XYZ file of C-alpha atoms in Angstrom:
402
model
C 186.682 217.563 31.937
C 187.895 219.721 29.055
C 190.871 222.056 29.468
C 190.124 225.727 30.072
C 190.382 227.940 27.038
C 191.667 231.534 26.953
C 190.442 233.406 23.914
C 192.895 235.944 22.537
C 191.070 239.195 21.625
C 194.140 241.186 20.640
C 193.935 242.240 16.988
C 190.270 241.267 16.699
C 187.925 244.084 15.588
C 185.877 244.919 18.661
C 182.756 245.094 16.502
C 183.236 241.586 15.211
C 179.948 239.689 15.465
C 181.727 236.467 14.614
C 184.133 236.864 17.512
C 181.198 237.585 19.823
C 179.370 234.500 18.524
C 182.459 232.278 19.066
C 183.078 233.678 22.560
C 179.421 233.101 23.504
C 179.430 229.496 22.259
C 182.901 228.599 23.464
C 182.455 229.958 27.000
C 186.204 230.622 27.534
C 187.799 230.720 30.957
C 189.075 234.208 30.149
C 189.759 236.621 27.320
C 193.246 237.948 26.701
C 193.345 241.675 25.919
C 196.022 244.334 25.622
C 196.085 246.984 28.364
C 198.713 249.672 29.210
C 200.171 247.092 31.570
C 200.645 244.521 28.805
C 198.593 241.401 27.995
C 196.047 240.543 30.687
C 193.465 237.786 31.074
C 190.114 239.243 32.006
C 186.704 237.747 32.643
C 184.935 236.934 29.390
C 181.699 238.677 30.321
C 183.699 241.890 31.051
C 185.833 241.854 27.915
C 183.213 240.761 25.409
C 181.475 243.320 23.211
C 178.738 241.220 21.743
C 176.595 243.223 19.403
C 173.211 243.935 20.935
C 170.403 242.265 18.971
C 167.861 245.038 18.644
C 165.395 243.195 16.515
C 165.533 243.123 12.736
C 165.333 246.812 12.026
C 167.959 246.495 9.278
C 166.006 243.631 7.643
C 162.670 245.519 7.841
C 164.284 248.544 6.172
C 165.592 246.394 3.333
C 162.283 244.526 3.017
C 160.359 247.799 2.685
C 162.759 248.988 0.051
C 162.531 245.723 -1.913
C 158.742 245.852 -1.899
C 158.576 249.538 -2.946
C 157.545 249.733 -6.545
C 159.198 253.066 -7.356
C 162.779 254.375 -7.119
C 164.121 255.954 -3.957
C 163.421 259.630 -3.458
C 165.937 262.240 -4.691
C 166.644 263.220 -1.081
C 168.360 259.880 -0.355
C 172.088 260.623 -0.266
C 173.514 257.087 -0.187
C 172.693 253.542 -1.049
C 173.244 252.561 2.538
C 170.403 251.381 4.789
C 170.593 252.174 8.459
C 172.489 249.606 10.483
C 172.144 249.237 14.249
C 174.269 252.119 15.418
C 177.495 252.094 17.279
C 178.867 248.517 17.179
C 182.379 249.544 16.199
C 182.287 252.688 18.301
C 181.047 250.797 21.343
C 183.739 248.187 20.840
C 186.539 250.726 20.588
C 185.283 252.565 23.698
C 184.925 249.324 25.609
C 188.462 248.098 24.828
C 189.873 251.564 25.534
C 188.147 251.548 28.896
C 189.406 248.061 29.693
C 192.973 249.118 28.804
C 193.001 251.737 31.593
C 190.809 250.018 34.273
C 192.020 247.670 36.961
C 189.862 244.620 36.580
C 189.358 241.785 39.020
C 192.246 239.370 38.251
C 191.519 236.124 36.526
C 193.716 233.191 37.624
C 195.396 231.710 34.568
C 195.272 227.932 34.952
C 198.428 225.864 35.061
C 197.304 224.030 31.967
C 194.993 225.202 29.222
C 194.724 226.427 25.675
C 195.268 229.896 24.229
C 193.162 230.272 21.116
C 194.471 233.061 18.882
C 192.541 234.066 15.765
C 194.343 234.821 12.542
C 197.897 234.833 11.181
C 198.796 238.288 12.404
C 200.133 239.321 15.812
C 202.207 236.206 16.557
C 205.424 238.251 16.406
C 204.280 240.501 19.268
C 206.969 240.363 21.965
C 204.268 240.703 24.639
C 202.669 237.456 23.405
C 205.965 235.540 23.615
C 206.554 236.973 27.073
C 203.078 236.031 28.283
C 203.421 232.509 26.959
C 206.840 232.173 28.591
C 205.225 233.134 31.883
C 202.508 230.445 31.424
C 204.388 227.379 30.128
C 201.403 225.106 30.620
C 199.241 227.083 28.191
C 199.141 225.530 24.748
C 198.814 228.184 21.932
C 196.567 227.263 19.022
C 196.071 229.309 15.830
C 192.531 229.533 14.518
C 193.731 230.449 11.078
C 191.608 232.930 9.134
C 192.220 235.278 6.152
C 194.642 232.796 4.645
C 194.019 234.562 1.308
C 196.498 237.218 2.601
C 199.258 234.870 1.433
C 198.191 235.084 -2.219
C 196.376 238.425 -2.385
C 198.291 240.873 -0.132
C 196.985 243.741 -2.231
C 193.579 243.347 -0.566
C 194.924 243.715 2.983
C 196.000 246.737 4.887
C 199.642 247.690 4.195
C 200.615 247.638 7.864
C 199.267 244.094 8.267
C 201.076 242.768 5.163
C 204.380 244.468 6.238
C 204.467 242.419 9.482
C 202.829 239.227 8.124
C 206.073 237.281 7.237
C 207.515 237.816 10.745
C 204.163 236.909 12.305
C 203.858 233.685 10.325
C 207.395 232.730 11.215
C 206.686 233.351 14.855
C 203.517 231.318 14.616
C 205.446 228.279 13.389
C 207.560 228.502 16.550
C 204.777 229.207 19.063
C 201.616 227.526 17.817
C 201.135 223.876 18.795
C 198.288 223.337 16.311
C 196.569 225.107 13.401
C 192.797 224.998 12.839
C 191.722 225.950 9.306
C 188.217 226.317 7.787
C 188.735 224.308 4.549
C 190.909 221.684 2.973
C 192.026 224.262 0.427
C 193.090 226.683 3.151
C 194.935 223.860 4.923
C 196.825 222.854 1.843
C 197.810 226.473 1.063
C 199.018 227.119 4.605
C 200.928 223.818 4.781
C 202.612 224.734 1.484
C 203.613 228.113 2.852
C 204.949 226.788 6.106
C 206.624 223.642 4.755
C 208.261 221.299 7.195
C 207.933 223.879 9.985
C 204.182 223.676 9.967
C 202.506 222.680 13.252
C 199.943 219.842 13.046
C 196.834 221.009 11.211
C 193.096 220.245 11.636
C 190.239 221.217 9.263
C 187.122 222.451 11.006
C 184.580 224.331 8.828
C 183.565 227.656 10.302
C 179.833 228.432 10.570
C 178.403 230.865 8.053
C 176.505 234.040 8.762
C 173.313 231.930 8.773
C 174.397 230.166 11.963
C 171.737 230.440 14.600
C 168.963 231.441 12.271
C 165.608 229.901 12.984
C 163.415 231.355 10.223
C 161.594 228.752 8.095
C 159.771 229.271 4.876
C 159.907 232.024 2.239
C 158.450 235.450 2.863
C 155.544 235.371 0.344
C 155.932 239.070 -0.481
C 159.661 238.724 -1.171
C 159.105 235.590 -3.227
C 157.428 237.744 -5.856
C 160.098 240.423 -5.853
C 162.992 240.093 -8.297
C 166.212 240.695 -6.394
C 169.653 239.183 -5.957
C 171.819 239.068 -2.856
C 175.570 239.423 -2.394
C 176.912 238.588 1.103
C 180.406 239.833 1.680
C 182.384 242.647 3.230
C 182.285 245.621 0.891
C 185.817 246.021 -0.331
C 187.982 245.463 -3.383
C 188.604 241.766 -2.580
C 184.938 240.962 -2.883
C 184.811 242.176 -6.538
C 181.680 244.166 -5.746
C 182.797 246.878 -8.154
C 182.097 244.446 -11.081
C 178.551 243.908 -9.834
C 177.968 247.635 -9.591
C 179.208 248.108 -13.103
C 176.862 245.367 -14.360
C 173.892 247.031 -12.667
C 174.790 250.420 -14.128
C 174.947 248.881 -17.621
C 171.633 247.051 -17.096
C 169.947 250.290 -16.115
C 171.313 252.149 -19.070
C 170.228 249.377 -21.475
C 166.594 249.979 -20.628
C 166.050 246.334 -19.676
C 164.036 245.220 -16.643
C 166.473 245.559 -13.744
C 166.323 243.421 -10.592
C 167.328 244.963 -7.285
C 170.644 244.103 -5.680
C 171.091 243.812 -1.903
C 174.668 244.079 -0.612
C 174.585 242.355 2.762
C 177.860 243.341 4.372
C 179.700 246.121 6.126
C 182.114 248.461 4.479
C 185.707 247.206 4.805
C 188.974 249.017 5.178
C 189.750 248.712 1.452
C 186.685 250.715 0.308
C 188.381 253.505 -1.683
C 187.599 252.319 -5.188
C 184.081 251.233 -4.225
C 182.973 254.371 -2.438
C 182.242 256.567 -5.508
C 180.017 253.879 -7.045
C 178.232 253.228 -3.737
C 177.681 256.807 -2.709
C 177.508 258.931 -5.780
C 176.224 256.786 -8.637
C 172.731 258.100 -9.345
C 172.135 255.500 -12.065
C 172.282 252.574 -9.542
C 170.621 254.375 -6.636
C 167.067 253.012 -7.215
C 168.340 249.426 -7.701
C 171.216 248.832 -5.274
C 171.092 248.994 -1.533
C 173.521 248.172 1.254
C 172.307 246.104 4.207
C 174.788 246.113 7.070
C 173.843 244.813 10.522
C 171.421 242.040 9.553
C 170.712 239.374 12.148
C 171.001 235.752 11.103
C 167.186 235.442 10.901
C 166.965 238.548 8.666
C 169.719 237.344 6.400
C 168.060 233.910 6.127
C 164.778 235.417 5.081
C 166.536 237.540 2.476
C 168.450 234.486 1.224
C 165.336 232.418 0.840
C 163.606 235.087 -1.208
C 166.551 235.895 -3.523
C 166.607 234.720 -7.110
C 170.275 233.881 -6.629
C 173.307 234.561 -4.427
C 176.171 236.430 -6.100
C 179.688 235.666 -4.855
C 182.276 237.039 -7.338
C 185.088 237.397 -4.720
C 188.692 237.231 -5.969
C 189.797 235.700 -2.666
C 186.981 234.064 -0.657
C 187.780 232.985 2.873
C 185.438 230.014 2.709
C 182.295 228.778 0.940
C 180.254 228.347 4.135
C 177.452 230.830 3.321
C 177.134 229.742 -0.321
C 177.066 226.094 0.746
C 174.268 226.812 3.263
C 172.334 228.761 0.624
C 172.504 225.888 -1.797
C 171.305 223.568 0.894
C 168.208 225.770 1.187
C 167.581 225.526 -2.534
C 168.825 228.992 -3.481
C 170.956 229.204 -6.707
C 174.481 230.466 -6.311
C 176.646 232.239 -8.904
C 180.250 232.219 -7.619
C 183.779 232.997 -8.820
C 185.786 229.988 -9.999
C 188.224 230.506 -7.181
C 189.682 227.318 -5.668
C 187.756 227.762 -2.429
C 184.412 227.841 -4.329
C 185.322 225.103 -6.756
C 186.203 222.720 -3.901
C 183.418 223.781 -1.605
C 180.516 224.037 -4.070
C 181.510 221.888 -7.018
C 178.889 221.511 -9.765
C 175.998 222.658 -7.553
C 176.940 226.325 -8.213
C 177.408 228.272 -11.433
C 181.125 229.024 -11.407
C 182.369 231.985 -13.417
C 185.636 233.793 -14.141
C 185.605 236.774 -11.685
C 186.846 239.145 -14.398
C 184.406 238.024 -17.103
C 181.796 240.744 -16.750
C 179.673 239.707 -19.758
C 179.441 236.159 -18.473
C 178.255 237.381 -15.095
C 175.696 239.674 -16.716
C 174.268 236.804 -18.770
C 174.179 234.501 -15.755
C 172.449 237.135 -13.651
C 169.768 237.662 -16.269
C 169.317 233.903 -16.642
C 169.002 233.514 -12.869
C 165.830 235.601 -12.933
C 163.912 232.871 -14.717
C 165.746 229.622 -13.874
C 163.988 227.140 -11.617
C 165.391 226.538 -8.163
C 167.296 223.397 -7.221
C 165.609 221.340 -4.540
C 166.596 222.032 -0.910
C 168.515 219.180 0.672
C 167.144 219.754 4.168
C 170.501 220.458 5.857
C 170.657 223.232 8.392
C 173.575 225.648 8.835
C 176.149 224.555 11.432
C 175.486 226.374 14.657
C 178.186 228.138 16.706
C 177.329 225.801 19.599
C 178.102 222.712 17.453
C 181.278 224.326 16.130
C 182.461 225.170 19.704
C 181.725 221.657 20.835
C 183.727 220.147 17.918
C 186.550 222.629 18.513
C 186.756 221.787 22.261
C 186.734 218.034 21.519
C 189.449 218.366 18.870
C 191.693 220.548 21.042
C 191.250 218.149 23.939
C 192.327 215.189 21.858
C 195.270 217.057 20.405
C 196.361 218.377 23.840
C 196.361 214.868 25.233
C 198.583 213.566 22.429
C 201.988 213.204 24.014
C 203.853 213.550 20.714
C 202.360 217.025 20.183
C 202.991 218.038 23.766
C 206.639 217.220 23.256
C 206.846 219.195 20.030
């Protein structure tokens, strides 16, 4: 029987669909949250704030826009399509309510695993105190956002200010690190040096995980559009794409539409004017937050190409899955993409705007590579592999004695 897992929700955005997917697949014994009384383990069904799947309204709105022959009306004030409302607000209210309510206590097992997501928050005295009170609980870091080590300018200032202390605390507390790619593992090992806990590579599922749609939407197949799937912030290099589309429109050339499938991130300041107020791009660029996995898969299959110009990608999971479905990918020549995609993708310097423009125009007429028949890794498979790996590591006496 596998050891019980406690999933740490402190520091995780309450609107995170990926956290909800992981919690649903992993079925943890409890979820650790911060309340006014300190850190408390609460029932997972009470603490979770899984986004409610309300159909594919976001997808249908984008599909209607893609199939419309004319530009958007002058009364449209933004390039944003309507997401399912209230995910972040519901999450904040739910966690605020949990912080003040007395919940039915969850017995913390004598032995188990605390799975904490990310490099931040390990220096929290409350965490050290909680772990000291539960010596049989084995803390594991599910390392994400490792790009923070090399690109701190793309992270919130308050996070970067505490990151060195958090990473140092992690090397003392964590018994194992789980990273999404070999590149991420090598970078983290280099940063931690001899103090690094044992490390395991386990690729994280992409946003296509759980999608069941098969086949291309015939109407979308005849519509020239490209798709970028990333959080909308400076790190994703979306500003370059918006500049290319503005120049294409001004050139008088035939302009494909661009779908930005991602939510607005915290570092949105330099993007906001181009997204909200650029009238040149308005008929051709549209945001699509809140897509379900099925909706995103349908858009991916119909796109002429996937555009991934990120300066600091977290993984190549989505791009790899898109290539597996026979969809061309244009990606930045960042180490993560070079290692994860190789020669299957068109790799470009993320600051070479003219090269991206030429590749985008070429993608409108290039033939598609054949699909290889592989399906995106599901969250259920990921959770199963994670549990098995943690169980093996936990039973290794040399690690227990670390």
